[in-house]
Coordinates of C-alpha atoms and ligand atoms in Angstrom, one line a residue:
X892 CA 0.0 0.0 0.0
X893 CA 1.2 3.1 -1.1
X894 CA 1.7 6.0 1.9
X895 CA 1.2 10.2 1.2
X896 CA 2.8 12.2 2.6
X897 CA 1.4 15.8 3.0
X898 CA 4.7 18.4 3.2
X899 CA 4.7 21.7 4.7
X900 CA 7.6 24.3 4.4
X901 CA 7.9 27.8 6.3
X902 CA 11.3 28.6 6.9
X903 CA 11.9 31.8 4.9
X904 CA 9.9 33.6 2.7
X905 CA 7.9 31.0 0.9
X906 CA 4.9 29.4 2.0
X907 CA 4.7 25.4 0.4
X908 CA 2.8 22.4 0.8
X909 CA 2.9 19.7 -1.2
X910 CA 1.5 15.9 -1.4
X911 CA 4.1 13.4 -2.1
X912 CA 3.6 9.3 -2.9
X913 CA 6.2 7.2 -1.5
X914 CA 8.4 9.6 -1.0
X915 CA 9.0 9.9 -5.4
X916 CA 5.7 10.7 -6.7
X917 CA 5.0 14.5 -6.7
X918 CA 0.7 15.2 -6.8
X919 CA 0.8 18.5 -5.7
X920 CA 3.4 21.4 -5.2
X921 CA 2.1 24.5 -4.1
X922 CA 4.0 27.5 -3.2
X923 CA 3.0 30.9 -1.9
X924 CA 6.5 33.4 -2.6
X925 CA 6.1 36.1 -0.3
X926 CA 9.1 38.0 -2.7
X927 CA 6.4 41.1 -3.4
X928 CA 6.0 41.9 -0.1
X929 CA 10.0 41.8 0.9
X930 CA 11.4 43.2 -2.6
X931 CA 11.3 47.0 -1.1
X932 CA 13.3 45.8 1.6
X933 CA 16.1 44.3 -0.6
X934 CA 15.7 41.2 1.7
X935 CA 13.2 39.3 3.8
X936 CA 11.6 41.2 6.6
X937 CA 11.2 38.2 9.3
X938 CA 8.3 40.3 10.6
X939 CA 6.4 40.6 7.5
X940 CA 7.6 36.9 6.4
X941 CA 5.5 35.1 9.6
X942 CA 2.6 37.6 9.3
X943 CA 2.3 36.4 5.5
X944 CA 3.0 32.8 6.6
X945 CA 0.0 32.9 8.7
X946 CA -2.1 34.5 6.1
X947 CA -1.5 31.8 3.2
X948 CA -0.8 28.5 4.9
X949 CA -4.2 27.6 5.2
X950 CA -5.0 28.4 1.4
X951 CA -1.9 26.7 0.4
X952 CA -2.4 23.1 2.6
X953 CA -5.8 23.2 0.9
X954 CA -4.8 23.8 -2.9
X955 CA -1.8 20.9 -2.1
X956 CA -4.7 18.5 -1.1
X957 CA -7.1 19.8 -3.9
X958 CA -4.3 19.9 -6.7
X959 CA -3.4 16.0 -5.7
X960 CA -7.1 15.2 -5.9
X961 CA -6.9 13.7 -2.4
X962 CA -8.5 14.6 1.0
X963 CA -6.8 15.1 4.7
X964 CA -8.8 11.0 4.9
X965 CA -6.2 9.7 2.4
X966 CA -2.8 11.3 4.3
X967 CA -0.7 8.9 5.9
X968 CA 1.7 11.1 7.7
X969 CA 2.6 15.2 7.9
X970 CA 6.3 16.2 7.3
X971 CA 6.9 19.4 8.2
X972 CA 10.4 21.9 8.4
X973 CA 10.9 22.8 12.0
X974 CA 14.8 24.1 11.6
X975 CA 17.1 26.3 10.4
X976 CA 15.3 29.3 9.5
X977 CA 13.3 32.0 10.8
X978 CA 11.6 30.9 14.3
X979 CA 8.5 33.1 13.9
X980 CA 8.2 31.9 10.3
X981 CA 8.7 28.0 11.0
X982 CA 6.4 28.3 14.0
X983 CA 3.5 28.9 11.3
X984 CA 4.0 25.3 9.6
X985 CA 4.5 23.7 12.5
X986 CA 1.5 24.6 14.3
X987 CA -0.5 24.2 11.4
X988 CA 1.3 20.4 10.7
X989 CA 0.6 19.5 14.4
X990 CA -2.9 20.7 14.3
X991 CA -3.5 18.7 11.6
X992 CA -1.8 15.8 12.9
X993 CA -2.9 15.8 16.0
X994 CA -6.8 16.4 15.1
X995 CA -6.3 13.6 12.1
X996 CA -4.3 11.3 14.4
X997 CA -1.5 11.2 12.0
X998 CA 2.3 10.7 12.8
X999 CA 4.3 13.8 12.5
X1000 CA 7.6 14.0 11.3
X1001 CA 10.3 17.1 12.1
X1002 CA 12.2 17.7 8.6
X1003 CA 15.5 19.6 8.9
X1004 CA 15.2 21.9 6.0
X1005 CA 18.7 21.0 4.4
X1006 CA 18.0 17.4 4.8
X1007 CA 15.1 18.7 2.3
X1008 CA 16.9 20.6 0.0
X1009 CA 19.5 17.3 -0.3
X1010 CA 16.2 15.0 -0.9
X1011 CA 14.5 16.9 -3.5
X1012 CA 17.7 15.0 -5.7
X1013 CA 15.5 11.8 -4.8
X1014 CA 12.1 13.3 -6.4
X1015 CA 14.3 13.8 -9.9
X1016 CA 16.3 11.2 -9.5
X1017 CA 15.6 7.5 -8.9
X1018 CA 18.3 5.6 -8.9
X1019 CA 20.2 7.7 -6.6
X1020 CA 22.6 5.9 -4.5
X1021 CA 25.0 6.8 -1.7
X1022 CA 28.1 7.1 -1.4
X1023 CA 28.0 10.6 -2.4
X1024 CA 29.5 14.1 -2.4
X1025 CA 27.0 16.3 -1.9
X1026 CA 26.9 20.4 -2.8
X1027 CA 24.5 22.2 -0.6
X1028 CA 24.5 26.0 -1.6
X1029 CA 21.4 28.3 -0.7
X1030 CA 20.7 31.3 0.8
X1031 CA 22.1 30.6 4.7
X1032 CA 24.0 27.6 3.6
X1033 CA 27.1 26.4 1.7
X1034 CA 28.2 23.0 2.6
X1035 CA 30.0 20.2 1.1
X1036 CA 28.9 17.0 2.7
X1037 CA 29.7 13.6 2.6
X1038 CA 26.9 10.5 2.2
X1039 CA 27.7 7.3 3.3
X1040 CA 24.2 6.5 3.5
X1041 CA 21.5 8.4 3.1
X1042 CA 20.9 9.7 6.8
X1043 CA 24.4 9.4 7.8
X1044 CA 26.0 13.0 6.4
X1045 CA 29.5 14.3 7.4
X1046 CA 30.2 17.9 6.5
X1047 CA 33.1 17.6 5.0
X1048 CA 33.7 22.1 4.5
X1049 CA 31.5 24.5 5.0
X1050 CA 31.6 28.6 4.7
X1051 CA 33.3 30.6 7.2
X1052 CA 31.4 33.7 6.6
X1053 CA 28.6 34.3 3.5
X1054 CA 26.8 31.6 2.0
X1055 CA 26.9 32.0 -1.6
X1056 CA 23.2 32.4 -2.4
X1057 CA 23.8 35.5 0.4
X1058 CA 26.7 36.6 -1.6
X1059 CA 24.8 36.7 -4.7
X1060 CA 21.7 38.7 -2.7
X1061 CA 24.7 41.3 -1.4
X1062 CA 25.9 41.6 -4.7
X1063 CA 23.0 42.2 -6.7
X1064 CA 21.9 44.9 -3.9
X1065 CA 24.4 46.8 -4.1
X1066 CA 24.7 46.6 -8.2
X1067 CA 20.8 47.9 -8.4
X1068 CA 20.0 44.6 -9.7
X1069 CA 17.0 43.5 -7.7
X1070 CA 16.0 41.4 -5.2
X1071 CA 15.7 37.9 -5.0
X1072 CA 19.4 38.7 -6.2
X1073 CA 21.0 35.4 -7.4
X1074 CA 18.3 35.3 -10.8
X1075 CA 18.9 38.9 -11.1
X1076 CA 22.9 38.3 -11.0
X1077 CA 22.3 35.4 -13.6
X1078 CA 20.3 37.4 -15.9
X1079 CA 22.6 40.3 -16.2
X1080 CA 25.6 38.0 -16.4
X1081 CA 24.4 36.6 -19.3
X1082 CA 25.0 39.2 -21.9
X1083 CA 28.7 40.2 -19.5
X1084 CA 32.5 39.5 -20.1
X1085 CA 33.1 36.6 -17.1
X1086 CA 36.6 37.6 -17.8
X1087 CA 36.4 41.5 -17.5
X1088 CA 37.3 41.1 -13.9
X1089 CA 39.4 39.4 -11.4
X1090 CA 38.7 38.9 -8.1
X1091 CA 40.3 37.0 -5.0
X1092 CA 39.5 33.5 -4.8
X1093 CA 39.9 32.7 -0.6
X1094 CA 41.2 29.2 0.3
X1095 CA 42.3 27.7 -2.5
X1096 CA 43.0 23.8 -1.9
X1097 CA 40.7 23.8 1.1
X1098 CA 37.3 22.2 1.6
X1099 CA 35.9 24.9 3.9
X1100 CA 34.5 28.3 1.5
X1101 CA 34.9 32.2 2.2
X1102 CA 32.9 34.6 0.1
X1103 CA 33.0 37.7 2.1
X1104 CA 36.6 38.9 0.4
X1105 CA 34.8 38.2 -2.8
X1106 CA 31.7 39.8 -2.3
X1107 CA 33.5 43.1 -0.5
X1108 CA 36.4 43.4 -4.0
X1109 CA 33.1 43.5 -6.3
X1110 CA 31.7 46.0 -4.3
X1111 CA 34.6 47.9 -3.6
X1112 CA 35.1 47.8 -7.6
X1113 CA 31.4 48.8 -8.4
X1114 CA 32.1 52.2 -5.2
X1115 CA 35.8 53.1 -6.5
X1116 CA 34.4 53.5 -10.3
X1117 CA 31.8 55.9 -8.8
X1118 CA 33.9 57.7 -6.8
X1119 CA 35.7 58.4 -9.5
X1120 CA 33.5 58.7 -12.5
X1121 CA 33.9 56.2 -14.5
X1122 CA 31.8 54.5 -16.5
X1123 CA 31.4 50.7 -15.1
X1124 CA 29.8 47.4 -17.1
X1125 CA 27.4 45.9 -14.5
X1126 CA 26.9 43.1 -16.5
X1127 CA 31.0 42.5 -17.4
X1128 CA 30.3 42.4 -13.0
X1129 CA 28.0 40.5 -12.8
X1130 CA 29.4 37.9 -14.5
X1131 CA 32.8 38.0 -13.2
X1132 CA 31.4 37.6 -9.7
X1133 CA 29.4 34.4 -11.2
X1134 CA 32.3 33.0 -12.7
X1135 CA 34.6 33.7 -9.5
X1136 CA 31.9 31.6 -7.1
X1137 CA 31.1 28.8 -9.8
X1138 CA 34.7 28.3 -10.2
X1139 CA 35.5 28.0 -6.2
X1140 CA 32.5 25.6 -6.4
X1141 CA 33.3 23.5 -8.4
X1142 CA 36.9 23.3 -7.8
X1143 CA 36.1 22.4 -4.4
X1144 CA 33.2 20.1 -5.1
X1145 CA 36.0 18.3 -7.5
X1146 CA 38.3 18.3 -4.5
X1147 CA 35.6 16.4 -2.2
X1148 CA 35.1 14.2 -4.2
X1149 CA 38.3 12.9 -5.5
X1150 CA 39.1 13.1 -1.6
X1151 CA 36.4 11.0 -0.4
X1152 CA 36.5 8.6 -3.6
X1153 CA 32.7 9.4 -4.5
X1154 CA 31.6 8.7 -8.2
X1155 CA 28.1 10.5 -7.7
X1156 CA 28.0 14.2 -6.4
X1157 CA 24.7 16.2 -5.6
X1158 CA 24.0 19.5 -6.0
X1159 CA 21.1 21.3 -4.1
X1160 CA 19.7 24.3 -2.5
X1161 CA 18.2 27.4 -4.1
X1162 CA 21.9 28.0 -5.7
X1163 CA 22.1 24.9 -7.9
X1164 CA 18.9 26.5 -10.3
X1165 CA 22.1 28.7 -11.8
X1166 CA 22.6 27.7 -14.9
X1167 CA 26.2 28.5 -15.2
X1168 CA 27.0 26.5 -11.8
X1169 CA 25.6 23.5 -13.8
X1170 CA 27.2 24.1 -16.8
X1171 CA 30.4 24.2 -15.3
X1172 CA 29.9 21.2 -12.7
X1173 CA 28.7 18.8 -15.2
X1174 CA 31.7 19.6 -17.7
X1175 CA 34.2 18.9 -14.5
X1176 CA 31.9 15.9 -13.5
X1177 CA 32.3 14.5 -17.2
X1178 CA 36.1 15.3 -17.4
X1179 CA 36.8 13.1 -14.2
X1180 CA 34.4 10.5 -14.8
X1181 CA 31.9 11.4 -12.0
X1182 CA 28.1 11.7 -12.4
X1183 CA 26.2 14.5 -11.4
X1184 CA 22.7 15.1 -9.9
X1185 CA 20.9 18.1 -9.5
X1186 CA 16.7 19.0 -9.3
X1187 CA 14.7 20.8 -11.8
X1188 CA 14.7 24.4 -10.8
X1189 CA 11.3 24.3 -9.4
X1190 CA 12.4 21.8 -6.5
X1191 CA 16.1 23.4 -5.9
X1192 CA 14.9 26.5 -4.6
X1193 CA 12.1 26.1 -1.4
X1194 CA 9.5 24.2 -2.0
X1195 CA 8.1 21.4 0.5
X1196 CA 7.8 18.2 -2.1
X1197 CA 11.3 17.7 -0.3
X1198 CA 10.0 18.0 2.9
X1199 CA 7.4 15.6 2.0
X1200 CA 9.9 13.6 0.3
X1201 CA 12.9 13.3 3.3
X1202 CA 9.5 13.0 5.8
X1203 CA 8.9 9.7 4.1
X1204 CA 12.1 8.1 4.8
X1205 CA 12.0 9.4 8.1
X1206 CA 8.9 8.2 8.4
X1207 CA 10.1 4.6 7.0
X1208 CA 12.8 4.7 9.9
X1209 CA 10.1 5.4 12.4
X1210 CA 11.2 8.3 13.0
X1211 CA 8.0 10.1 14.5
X1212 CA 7.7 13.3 16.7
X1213 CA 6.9 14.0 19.9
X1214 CA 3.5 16.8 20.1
X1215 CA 6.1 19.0 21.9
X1216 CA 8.6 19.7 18.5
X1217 CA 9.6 22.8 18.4
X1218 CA 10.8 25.3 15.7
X1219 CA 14.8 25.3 16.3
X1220 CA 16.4 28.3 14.0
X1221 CA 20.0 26.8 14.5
X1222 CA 19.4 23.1 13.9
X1223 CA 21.8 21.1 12.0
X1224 CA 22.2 18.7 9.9
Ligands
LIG1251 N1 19.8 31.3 -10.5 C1 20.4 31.5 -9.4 N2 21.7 31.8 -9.3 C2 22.3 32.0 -8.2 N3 21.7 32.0 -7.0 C3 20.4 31.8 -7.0 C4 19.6 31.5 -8.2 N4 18.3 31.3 -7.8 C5 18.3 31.4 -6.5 N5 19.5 31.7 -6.0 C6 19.8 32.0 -4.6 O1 19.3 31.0 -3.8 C7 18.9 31.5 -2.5 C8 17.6 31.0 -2.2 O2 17.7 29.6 -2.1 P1 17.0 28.8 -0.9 O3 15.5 29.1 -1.1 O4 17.4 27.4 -1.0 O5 17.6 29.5 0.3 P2 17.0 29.8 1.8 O6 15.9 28.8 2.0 O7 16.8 31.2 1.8 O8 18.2 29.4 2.7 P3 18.5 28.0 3.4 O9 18.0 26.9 2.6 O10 20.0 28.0 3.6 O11 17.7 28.1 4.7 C9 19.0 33.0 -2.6 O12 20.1 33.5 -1.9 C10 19.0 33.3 -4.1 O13 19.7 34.4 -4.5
LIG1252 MG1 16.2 26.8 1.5

């Protein structure tokens, strides 16, 4: 008998539910983007996001159920994100998850949202198998873990300051390109010279990432030009600062996985939808006879058919909540 798995995600500034089957068959995937609402801001507003939260989770559980065709009577179980993110904004899916579960009698199963963002791979992906090297880059995150099986991660490097989805957002704010930044920086990178620019590259032969010295010479370049007059490219930017991250990326994703001896590597988080990060991965991936794995774009960024999706194993493991879960901000992998 086959066991749905109704997904709810509120970490940051999207508001998704979704019903998974089996943890590979996507029925529904809703999400509410509250990016209107924080684009004046250049950034989410933590405020505004749970006050928005609040507002469309009920609209958005009932379009996942309604867009799968199925009713809260054909649920098996409710996965929901309680950690990292915002604690205001995670408190709204969790208390609507454990409503639902509690008044249903339903198991409920605490998803850490990076777990997620690792498992949407699993919706795309079928034949997945561990070991692997695994890429996490998003907007808080930036990690390179090792898989020895799937629950078992070991992070392997990790940033010391910015993640690179934040260095993107940084960048594009200060270039007048718009908020959510790392689309915008892709966009206007498109028709730029990657070459027009050098910038630092921090670390180099090490697992563990910095972007802050990368993030502050763009800047710095973008100010000094104005200081002084001159006319600057924003797009010959633009793309310089998307070559200089996708080529610590992937020179450090090669590195893990030549280290750890892993033929498959993952890539995930809201990050891996840039088109240039994949371009460049899977030609290094091909060169040294590795595979590599990444999701459409709609299930890279936030979305909760992973939250469904990694609920389901945890559910398989029976790996069921207590009522007294609570949103952790910090939680780890
Ligand atoms: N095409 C792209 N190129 C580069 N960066 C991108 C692209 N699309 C989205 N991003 C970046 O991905 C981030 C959003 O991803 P995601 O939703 O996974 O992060 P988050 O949920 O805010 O953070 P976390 O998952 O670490 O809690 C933003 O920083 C955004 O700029
Ligand atoms: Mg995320």
């Amino acid at each position: 008998m086959s066991t749905l798995v109704l997904g709810i995600e509120s970490s940051c500034d999207e508001t998704a539910a979704s019903v998974v089957r089996d943890g590979r068959e996507v029925l529904s995937n809703i999400i509410a983007t509250q990016i209107p609402w924080h684009k004046a801001y250049g950034g989410v507003v933590p405020e505004i996001a749970s006050r928005k939260h609040l507002e469309f989770i009920n609209p958005v559980i009932r379009k996942a159920l309604d867009d799968a065709g199925v009713t809260l009577d054909d649920i098996g179980a409710v996965a929901v994100t309680y950690g990292p993110g915002l604690v205001g904004a995670l408190l709204v899916g969790l208390s609507a998850a454990k409503a639902l579960a509690y008044s249903r009698n339903l198991p409920l199963v605490g998803v850490n949202h990076i777990e997620g963002h690792i498992y949407a791979n699993f919706l795309a992906h079928q034949d997945l198998e561990a070991p692997l090297v695994c890429l996490t880059v998003s907007g808080g995150h930036t990690t390179l873990l090792y898989i020895e099986e799937m629950g078992d991660y070991t992070i392997i490097g990790q940033t010391r300051d910015d993640a690179a989805g934040e260095a993107f957002d940084k960048v594009s704010r200060v270039l007048g390109l718009g908020y959510p930044g790392g689309p915008a920086v892709e966009k206007a990178a498109q028709t730029g010279n990657p070459n027009a620019f050098r910038f630092p590259k921090a670390l180099h032969g090490e697992l563990d990432f910095s972007f802050s010295g990368l993030k502050t010479a763009v800047i710095n370049t973008f100010h000094n030009a104005g200081q002084k007059g001159e006319e600057l490219n924003i797009n010959d930017l633009a793309a310089s600062f998307q070559e200089s991250v996708v080529e610590v990326l992937t020179e450090k994703t090669m590195l893990a996985a030549e280290k750890k001896n892993a033929k498959n590597i993952l890539l995930s988080g809201g990050v891996a939808s840039n088109e240039r990060l994949r371009e460049v991965l899977t030609a290094a991936c091909k060169d040294a006879h590795k595979t590599l794995y990444f999701p459409p774009k709609v299930l890279c960024t936030d979305n909760a058919a992973m939250i469904a999706c990694a609920g389901f194993y945890r559910l398989k493991k029976g790996n069921i909540a207590k009522w007294d879960l609570n949103a952790d901000p910090r939680l780890g992998l």
